[in-house]
Amino acid sequence: MGRTLLDRLARFLWPLAVANLLANIGIVVTGAAVRLTGSGLGCPTWPRCTDASYVAHGELGMHGAIEFGNRLLTFVLAAVAVLCFLAALGARHRRATRLAFAIGLGIPLQAVLGGITVLTDLNPWVVAGHFLLSMALIMLCVALVDELRSPTRGMAPPLLRALAWATFASGWVVLYLGTVVTGAGPHAGDTDSPRNGLDPATVSQVHAASVYVLVALTVALLVAALRGGHRWLARVTGIVLLIEVLQGVLGWVQYWLDLPVGLVALHMLGAGLLAAGLARIALAVLPHRGADEARADGAPQPHAATRIGPS
């Protein structure tokens, strides 16, 4: 591939990084739609859709079309990831290239893990791993966005770093326990798929308790950031706190309404947004200087970050 094409792609590095993030959040929602419509085994095997065909056919009905459509979206994700990697190469942006490469590697890994979920008849523990990998990819996408456009800032004080990373770790616990609740609930993805055997009411209460801990830590971080005058961290934390509150309210409403599919889908979207927010918090306490984002050839990288100003 010629240098000229890479140079042209470099101009689209920022929109491609944003597209990477949006696509990885979006496929979480479409994956939820597959499960919520009972289409998880619409294509009963993998990598083929059936033993005789790679594509869905009429006999598989709506469920086959939904599951196969979700599989096709993986190719869209892969295309965006490859273009983003090539754009980072063209920009000679070393850290962005590494992050884009890691995201690109995650796409086929996610596809293989999705195939394993089908081959195990949607085992809830395997499905949980499939979901959590999506959360990790979303966080990598946020790291790339932060690398490209984020305010210049220094290392946050120890207290803020401790609170931020405690919030980040607590958020991962919340996301994991959410998968446990899902594995105990009614939306298995197929009528014959196994459940994890845990009591839905009990695991829902444990999940709710973890959310309370997460909200408390986020409030503590927000207060500390405001008192310390760390505007960027306070702004990011405030947005994440809003996401957490909305997710909590949505979680309780869907619980009391016996998990209507529309609300569950919104809750899945919220999980993707929460993962993005948690990554943003963790990154906001680390130093970032646009002027230090040199190209691989040592030349300045003038468009590596927006000029938002110091935190």
mmCIF file of C-alpha atoms in Angstrom:
data_model
loop_
_atom_site.group_PDB
_atom_site.id
_atom_site.type_symbol
_atom_site.label_atom_id
_atom_site.label_comp_id
_atom_site.label_asym_id
_atom_site.label_seq_id
_atom_site.Cartn_x
_atom_site.Cartn_y
_atom_site.Cartn_z
ATOM 1 C CA MET A 1 0.000 0.000 0.000
ATOM 2 C CA GLY A 2 1.507 3.322 -1.052
ATOM 3 C CA ARG A 3 2.468 6.082 1.279
ATOM 4 C CA THR A 4 0.074 8.454 -0.491
ATOM 5 C CA LEU A 5 -2.967 6.375 0.432
ATOM 6 C CA LEU A 6 -1.854 6.126 4.048
ATOM 7 C CA ASP A 7 -1.339 9.884 4.144
ATOM 8 C CA ARG A 8 -4.868 10.390 2.858
ATOM 9 C CA LEU A 9 -6.290 8.009 5.434
ATOM 10 C CA ALA A 10 -4.392 9.822 8.184
ATOM 11 C CA ARG A 11 -6.729 12.783 7.801
ATOM 12 C CA PHE A 12 -9.601 10.540 8.870
ATOM 13 C CA LEU A 13 -7.933 9.126 11.989
ATOM 14 C CA TRP A 14 -10.184 11.031 14.411
ATOM 15 C CA PRO A 15 -13.551 10.169 12.786
ATOM 16 C CA LEU A 16 -12.413 6.563 12.381
ATOM 17 C CA ALA A 17 -11.483 6.403 16.065
ATOM 18 C CA VAL A 18 -14.948 7.711 16.960
ATOM 19 C CA ALA A 19 -16.519 5.237 14.520
ATOM 20 C CA ASN A 20 -14.564 2.437 16.206
ATOM 21 C CA LEU A 21 -16.042 3.395 19.558
ATOM 22 C CA LEU A 22 -19.597 3.791 18.286
ATOM 23 C CA ALA A 23 -19.467 0.513 16.354
ATOM 24 C CA ASN A 24 -18.254 -1.440 19.383
ATOM 25 C CA ILE A 25 -21.003 0.030 21.549
ATOM 26 C CA GLY A 26 -23.546 -0.575 18.801
ATOM 27 C CA ILE A 27 -22.756 -4.255 18.413
ATOM 28 C CA VAL A 28 -23.438 -4.732 22.134
ATOM 29 C CA VAL A 29 -26.968 -3.471 21.491
ATOM 30 C CA THR A 30 -27.446 -5.625 18.380
ATOM 31 C CA GLY A 31 -26.099 -8.614 20.295
ATOM 32 C CA ALA A 32 -28.704 -7.914 22.960
ATOM 33 C CA ALA A 33 -31.364 -7.817 20.251
ATOM 34 C CA VAL A 34 -30.277 -11.293 19.115
ATOM 35 C CA ARG A 35 -30.642 -12.638 22.640
ATOM 36 C CA LEU A 36 -33.859 -10.799 23.454
ATOM 37 C CA THR A 37 -35.612 -12.052 20.314
ATOM 38 C CA GLY A 38 -34.619 -15.648 21.090
ATOM 39 C CA SER A 39 -32.386 -15.717 18.006
ATOM 40 C CA GLY A 40 -29.134 -16.744 19.675
ATOM 41 C CA LEU A 41 -29.177 -20.093 17.895
ATOM 42 C CA GLY A 42 -30.848 -18.802 14.738
ATOM 43 C CA CYS A 43 -27.685 -20.027 13.044
ATOM 44 C CA PRO A 44 -27.219 -23.290 14.968
ATOM 45 C CA THR A 45 -23.509 -23.756 14.293
ATOM 46 C CA TRP A 46 -20.298 -21.794 13.634
ATOM 47 C CA PRO A 47 -18.424 -20.658 11.564
ATOM 48 C CA ARG A 48 -21.120 -21.806 9.116
ATOM 49 C CA CYS A 49 -24.692 -20.760 9.726
ATOM 50 C CA THR A 50 -25.786 -24.375 9.170
ATOM 51 C CA ASP A 51 -23.812 -27.526 8.421
ATOM 52 C CA ALA A 52 -24.436 -26.957 4.726
ATOM 53 C CA SER A 53 -24.305 -23.170 4.362
ATOM 54 C CA TYR A 54 -22.420 -20.098 5.543
ATOM 55 C CA VAL A 55 -25.520 -17.938 5.086
ATOM 56 C CA ALA A 56 -29.002 -18.062 6.549
ATOM 57 C CA HIS A 57 -31.794 -19.467 4.384
ATOM 58 C CA GLY A 58 -35.564 -19.285 4.465
ATOM 59 C CA GLU A 59 -36.066 -22.392 6.589
ATOM 60 C CA LEU A 60 -34.312 -20.694 9.531
ATOM 61 C CA GLY A 61 -36.953 -17.961 9.536
ATOM 62 C CA MET A 62 -36.658 -14.627 11.321
ATOM 63 C CA HIS A 63 -34.315 -15.953 14.007
ATOM 64 C CA GLY A 64 -31.818 -17.108 11.414
ATOM 65 C CA ALA A 65 -31.930 -13.741 9.649
ATOM 66 C CA ILE A 66 -31.385 -11.840 12.910
ATOM 67 C CA GLU A 67 -28.458 -13.983 14.045
ATOM 68 C CA PHE A 68 -26.830 -13.980 10.604
ATOM 69 C CA GLY A 69 -27.281 -10.215 10.353
ATOM 70 C CA ASN A 70 -25.466 -9.766 13.637
ATOM 71 C CA ARG A 71 -22.635 -11.950 12.363
ATOM 72 C CA LEU A 72 -22.315 -9.759 9.286
ATOM 73 C CA LEU A 73 -21.878 -6.710 11.513
ATOM 74 C CA THR A 74 -18.595 -8.217 12.681
ATOM 75 C CA PHE A 75 -17.209 -7.545 9.202
ATOM 76 C CA VAL A 76 -18.270 -3.904 9.500
ATOM 77 C CA LEU A 77 -16.448 -3.691 12.829
ATOM 78 C CA ALA A 78 -13.370 -5.310 11.289
ATOM 79 C CA ALA A 79 -13.403 -2.903 8.332
ATOM 80 C CA VAL A 80 -13.580 0.140 10.621
ATOM 81 C CA ALA A 81 -10.799 -1.260 12.828
ATOM 82 C CA VAL A 82 -8.504 -1.921 9.840
ATOM 83 C CA LEU A 83 -9.095 1.532 8.371
ATOM 84 C CA CYS A 84 -8.436 3.118 11.764
ATOM 85 C CA PHE A 85 -5.156 1.187 12.084
ATOM 86 C CA LEU A 86 -4.061 2.247 8.604
ATOM 87 C CA ALA A 87 -4.975 5.858 9.372
ATOM 88 C CA ALA A 88 -2.852 5.728 12.537
ATOM 89 C CA LEU A 89 0.025 4.338 10.491
ATOM 90 C CA GLY A 90 -0.414 7.138 8.010
ATOM 91 C CA ALA A 91 -0.352 9.703 10.818
ATOM 92 C CA ARG A 92 2.854 8.077 12.152
ATOM 93 C CA HIS A 93 1.240 8.191 15.575
ATOM 94 C CA ARG A 94 2.900 5.438 17.568
ATOM 95 C CA ARG A 95 0.563 5.080 20.520
ATOM 96 C CA ALA A 96 -2.542 5.448 18.391
ATOM 97 C CA THR A 97 -1.172 2.756 16.068
ATOM 98 C CA ARG A 98 -0.637 0.370 18.983
ATOM 99 C CA LEU A 99 -4.123 0.989 20.359
ATOM 100 C CA ALA A 100 -5.755 0.623 16.941
ATOM 101 C CA PHE A 101 -3.837 -2.626 16.414
ATOM 102 C CA ALA A 102 -5.022 -3.992 19.773
ATOM 103 C CA ILE A 103 -8.630 -3.107 18.910
ATOM 104 C CA GLY A 104 -8.233 -4.804 15.530
ATOM 105 C CA LEU A 105 -6.945 -7.968 17.197
ATOM 106 C CA GLY A 106 -9.929 -7.977 19.517
ATOM 107 C CA ILE A 107 -12.474 -8.163 16.691
ATOM 108 C CA PRO A 108 -11.581 -11.680 15.421
ATOM 109 C CA LEU A 109 -11.096 -12.823 19.015
ATOM 110 C CA GLN A 110 -14.617 -11.620 19.754
ATOM 111 C CA ALA A 111 -15.919 -13.435 16.661
ATOM 112 C CA VAL A 112 -14.306 -16.699 17.794
ATOM 113 C CA LEU A 113 -15.693 -16.308 21.297
ATOM 114 C CA GLY A 114 -19.114 -15.622 19.789
ATOM 115 C CA GLY A 115 -18.768 -18.851 17.825
ATOM 116 C CA ILE A 116 -17.943 -20.736 21.022
ATOM 117 C CA THR A 117 -21.133 -19.382 22.615
ATOM 118 C CA VAL A 118 -23.113 -20.904 19.750
ATOM 119 C CA LEU A 119 -21.240 -24.225 19.914
ATOM 120 C CA THR A 120 -21.933 -24.423 23.665
ATOM 121 C CA ASP A 121 -25.665 -23.705 23.122
ATOM 122 C CA LEU A 122 -25.327 -20.228 24.670
ATOM 123 C CA ASN A 123 -23.751 -21.355 27.930
ATOM 124 C CA PRO A 124 -24.324 -18.317 30.193
ATOM 125 C CA TRP A 125 -20.748 -18.265 31.495
ATOM 126 C CA VAL A 126 -19.353 -18.217 27.955
ATOM 127 C CA VAL A 127 -21.883 -15.547 26.967
ATOM 128 C CA ALA A 128 -20.638 -13.507 29.935
ATOM 129 C CA GLY A 129 -17.092 -13.688 28.608
ATOM 130 C CA HIS A 130 -18.318 -12.598 25.178
ATOM 131 C CA PHE A 131 -19.990 -9.549 26.731
ATOM 132 C CA LEU A 132 -17.039 -8.627 28.961
ATOM 133 C CA LEU A 133 -14.659 -8.753 26.005
ATOM 134 C CA SER A 134 -16.924 -6.215 24.304
ATOM 135 C CA MET A 135 -16.598 -3.991 27.367
ATOM 136 C CA ALA A 136 -12.797 -4.283 27.197
ATOM 137 C CA LEU A 137 -12.811 -3.358 23.501
ATOM 138 C CA ILE A 138 -14.980 -0.320 24.227
ATOM 139 C CA MET A 139 -12.440 0.771 26.837
ATOM 140 C CA LEU A 140 -9.599 0.382 24.342
ATOM 141 C CA CYS A 141 -11.557 2.515 21.886
ATOM 142 C CA VAL A 142 -11.930 5.193 24.564
ATOM 143 C CA ALA A 143 -8.172 5.035 25.202
ATOM 144 C CA LEU A 144 -7.603 5.731 21.505
ATOM 145 C CA VAL A 145 -10.039 8.645 21.540
ATOM 146 C CA ASP A 146 -8.360 10.011 24.665
ATOM 147 C CA GLU A 147 -4.943 9.692 23.025
ATOM 148 C CA LEU A 148 -6.069 11.703 20.028
ATOM 149 C CA ARG A 149 -8.178 14.405 21.630
ATOM 150 C CA SER A 150 -7.910 15.073 25.310
ATOM 151 C CA PRO A 151 -6.849 18.096 27.370
ATOM 152 C CA THR A 152 -3.247 18.483 28.426
ATOM 153 C CA ARG A 153 -3.005 17.448 32.059
ATOM 154 C CA GLY A 154 -0.539 16.263 34.666
ATOM 155 C CA MET A 155 -0.614 13.242 36.925
ATOM 156 C CA ALA A 156 -3.479 13.553 39.411
ATOM 157 C CA PRO A 157 -2.708 13.516 43.158
ATOM 158 C CA PRO A 158 -2.576 10.100 44.898
ATOM 159 C CA LEU A 159 -6.039 10.403 46.464
ATOM 160 C CA LEU A 160 -7.702 11.107 43.126
ATOM 161 C CA ARG A 161 -5.808 8.277 41.442
ATOM 162 C CA ALA A 162 -6.827 5.868 44.197
ATOM 163 C CA LEU A 163 -10.480 6.896 43.984
ATOM 164 C CA ALA A 164 -10.462 6.745 40.177
ATOM 165 C CA TRP A 165 -8.976 3.267 40.033
ATOM 166 C CA ALA A 166 -11.254 2.055 42.824
ATOM 167 C CA THR A 167 -14.197 3.360 40.790
ATOM 168 C CA PHE A 168 -12.825 1.638 37.692
ATOM 169 C CA ALA A 169 -12.407 -1.697 39.533
ATOM 170 C CA SER A 170 -15.841 -1.406 41.153
ATOM 171 C CA GLY A 171 -17.336 -0.745 37.738
ATOM 172 C CA TRP A 172 -15.865 -3.981 36.422
ATOM 173 C CA VAL A 173 -17.453 -5.831 39.348
ATOM 174 C CA VAL A 174 -20.803 -4.254 38.454
ATOM 175 C CA LEU A 175 -20.450 -5.266 34.802
ATOM 176 C CA TYR A 176 -19.503 -8.832 35.732
ATOM 177 C CA LEU A 177 -22.352 -9.236 38.216
ATOM 178 C CA GLY A 178 -24.693 -7.920 35.553
ATOM 179 C CA THR A 179 -23.734 -10.901 33.400
ATOM 180 C CA VAL A 180 -24.466 -13.219 36.326
ATOM 181 C CA VAL A 181 -27.928 -11.705 36.681
ATOM 182 C CA THR A 182 -28.479 -12.123 32.952
ATOM 183 C CA GLY A 183 -27.350 -15.753 33.132
ATOM 184 C CA ALA A 184 -29.951 -16.418 35.830
ATOM 185 C CA GLY A 185 -32.767 -14.582 34.063
ATOM 186 C CA PRO A 186 -35.281 -15.550 31.397
ATOM 187 C CA HIS A 187 -33.614 -14.052 28.299
ATOM 188 C CA ALA A 188 -31.341 -16.945 27.405
ATOM 189 C CA GLY A 189 -31.274 -16.304 23.671
ATOM 190 C CA ASP A 190 -33.005 -19.600 22.904
ATOM 191 C CA THR A 191 -35.716 -21.615 24.637
ATOM 192 C CA ASP A 192 -33.405 -24.630 25.052
ATOM 193 C CA SER A 193 -30.339 -22.732 26.287
ATOM 194 C CA PRO A 194 -29.120 -23.462 29.826
ATOM 195 C CA ARG A 195 -29.242 -21.022 32.744
ATOM 196 C CA ASN A 196 -26.587 -20.704 35.458
ATOM 197 C CA GLY A 197 -28.899 -22.132 38.140
ATOM 198 C CA LEU A 198 -28.613 -19.164 40.514
ATOM 199 C CA ASP A 199 -31.630 -17.490 42.094
ATOM 200 C CA PRO A 200 -32.446 -14.400 39.996
ATOM 201 C CA ALA A 201 -33.748 -12.389 42.961
ATOM 202 C CA THR A 202 -30.650 -13.068 45.062
ATOM 203 C CA VAL A 203 -28.102 -12.253 42.366
ATOM 204 C CA SER A 204 -30.094 -9.136 41.443
ATOM 205 C CA GLN A 205 -29.786 -7.906 45.034
ATOM 206 C CA VAL A 206 -26.031 -8.574 45.029
ATOM 207 C CA HIS A 207 -25.730 -6.728 41.740
ATOM 208 C CA ALA A 208 -27.699 -3.796 43.153
ATOM 209 C CA ALA A 209 -25.385 -3.656 46.182
ATOM 210 C CA SER A 210 -22.355 -3.441 43.884
ATOM 211 C CA VAL A 211 -24.014 -0.557 42.053
ATOM 212 C CA TYR A 212 -24.459 1.306 45.350
ATOM 213 C CA VAL A 213 -20.733 0.904 46.038
ATOM 214 C CA LEU A 214 -19.886 2.152 42.551
ATOM 215 C CA VAL A 215 -22.115 5.224 42.913
ATOM 216 C CA ALA A 216 -20.630 6.022 46.340
ATOM 217 C CA LEU A 217 -17.081 5.850 44.981
ATOM 218 C CA THR A 218 -18.017 7.992 41.982
ATOM 219 C CA VAL A 219 -19.576 10.642 44.222
ATOM 220 C CA ALA A 220 -16.450 10.645 46.408
ATOM 221 C CA LEU A 221 -14.272 11.072 43.305
ATOM 222 C CA LEU A 222 -16.444 13.897 41.986
ATOM 223 C CA VAL A 223 -16.301 15.773 45.308
ATOM 224 C CA ALA A 224 -12.527 15.335 45.555
ATOM 225 C CA ALA A 225 -12.011 16.466 41.947
ATOM 226 C CA LEU A 226 -14.163 19.576 42.469
ATOM 227 C CA ARG A 227 -12.394 20.498 45.698
ATOM 228 C CA GLY A 228 -9.015 20.030 44.068
ATOM 229 C CA GLY A 229 -9.903 22.134 41.052
ATOM 230 C CA HIS A 230 -9.458 19.300 38.546
ATOM 231 C CA ARG A 231 -12.051 20.443 36.048
ATOM 232 C CA TRP A 232 -11.579 17.790 33.383
ATOM 233 C CA LEU A 233 -11.746 14.918 35.881
ATOM 234 C CA ALA A 234 -14.782 16.493 37.543
ATOM 235 C CA ARG A 235 -16.521 16.881 34.175
ATOM 236 C CA VAL A 236 -15.852 13.268 33.176
ATOM 237 C CA THR A 237 -16.848 11.932 36.597
ATOM 238 C CA GLY A 238 -20.072 13.930 36.616
ATOM 239 C CA ILE A 239 -21.113 12.457 33.269
ATOM 240 C CA VAL A 240 -20.308 8.932 34.461
ATOM 241 C CA LEU A 241 -22.288 9.485 37.654
ATOM 242 C CA LEU A 242 -25.292 10.499 35.546
ATOM 243 C CA ILE A 243 -24.930 7.297 33.494
ATOM 244 C CA GLU A 244 -24.742 5.233 36.687
ATOM 245 C CA VAL A 245 -27.873 6.815 38.150
ATOM 246 C CA LEU A 246 -29.824 6.326 34.932
ATOM 247 C CA GLN A 247 -28.608 2.737 34.706
ATOM 248 C CA GLY A 248 -29.619 2.101 38.304
ATOM 249 C CA VAL A 249 -33.106 3.497 37.784
ATOM 250 C CA LEU A 250 -33.489 1.539 34.551
ATOM 251 C CA GLY A 251 -32.279 -1.624 36.265
ATOM 252 C CA TRP A 252 -34.840 -1.359 39.040
ATOM 253 C CA VAL A 253 -37.668 -0.502 36.643
ATOM 254 C CA GLN A 254 -36.932 -3.466 34.387
ATOM 255 C CA TYR A 255 -36.686 -5.721 37.464
ATOM 256 C CA TRP A 256 -40.100 -4.718 38.763
ATOM 257 C CA LEU A 257 -41.667 -4.931 35.297
ATOM 258 C CA ASP A 258 -40.344 -8.490 34.764
ATOM 259 C CA LEU A 259 -37.644 -7.565 32.253
ATOM 260 C CA PRO A 260 -39.447 -6.157 29.190
ATOM 261 C CA VAL A 261 -37.163 -6.556 26.196
ATOM 262 C CA GLY A 262 -37.120 -2.857 25.296
ATOM 263 C CA LEU A 263 -35.843 -1.806 28.704
ATOM 264 C CA VAL A 264 -33.302 -4.643 28.763
ATOM 265 C CA ALA A 265 -31.918 -3.435 25.422
ATOM 266 C CA LEU A 266 -31.597 0.099 26.803
ATOM 267 C CA HIS A 267 -29.844 -1.329 29.862
ATOM 268 C CA MET A 268 -27.329 -3.025 27.561
ATOM 269 C CA LEU A 269 -26.698 0.273 25.810
ATOM 270 C CA GLY A 270 -26.157 1.819 29.217
ATOM 271 C CA ALA A 271 -23.615 -0.886 30.043
ATOM 272 C CA GLY A 272 -21.604 0.045 26.973
ATOM 273 C CA LEU A 273 -21.742 3.730 27.902
ATOM 274 C CA LEU A 274 -20.732 2.881 31.474
ATOM 275 C CA ALA A 275 -17.705 0.935 30.235
ATOM 276 C CA ALA A 276 -16.683 3.925 28.121
ATOM 277 C CA GLY A 277 -17.125 6.263 31.074
ATOM 278 C CA LEU A 278 -15.115 4.075 33.439
ATOM 279 C CA ALA A 279 -12.214 4.059 30.988
ATOM 280 C CA ARG A 280 -12.441 7.846 30.652
ATOM 281 C CA ILE A 281 -12.215 8.219 34.448
ATOM 282 C CA ALA A 282 -9.179 5.945 34.688
ATOM 283 C CA LEU A 283 -7.419 7.866 31.922
ATOM 284 C CA ALA A 284 -8.341 11.304 33.294
ATOM 285 C CA VAL A 285 -6.029 10.878 36.314
ATOM 286 C CA LEU A 286 -3.034 10.027 34.102
ATOM 287 C CA PRO A 287 -0.791 12.632 32.432
ATOM 288 C CA HIS A 288 -1.412 13.647 28.851
ATOM 289 C CA ARG A 289 0.456 16.167 26.724
ATOM 290 C CA GLY A 290 -0.406 16.665 23.101
ATOM 291 C CA ALA A 291 3.042 18.091 22.385
ATOM 292 C CA ASP A 292 4.654 14.810 23.490
ATOM 293 C CA GLU A 293 2.708 12.729 20.979
ATOM 294 C CA ALA A 294 5.520 12.540 18.439
ATOM 295 C CA ARG A 295 5.256 10.691 15.160
ATOM 296 C CA ALA A 296 7.293 7.555 14.663
ATOM 297 C CA ASP A 297 9.884 9.569 12.698
ATOM 298 C CA GLY A 298 10.331 11.982 15.600
ATOM 299 C CA ALA A 299 8.516 14.913 13.995
ATOM 300 C CA PRO A 300 5.891 16.856 15.982
ATOM 301 C CA GLN A 301 2.318 15.625 15.873
ATOM 302 C CA PRO A 302 0.473 18.970 15.790
ATOM 303 C CA HIS A 303 -3.053 17.551 15.609
ATOM 304 C CA ALA A 304 -2.631 14.849 18.259
ATOM 305 C CA ALA A 305 -4.905 16.592 20.741
ATOM 306 C CA THR A 306 -7.426 19.385 20.797
ATOM 307 C CA ARG A 307 -6.449 22.548 22.577
ATOM 308 C CA ILE A 308 -8.973 22.206 25.392
ATOM 309 C CA GLY A 309 -6.504 23.700 27.856
ATOM 310 C CA PRO A 310 -5.125 22.543 31.199
ATOM 311 C CA SER A 311 -7.327 20.748 33.703
#
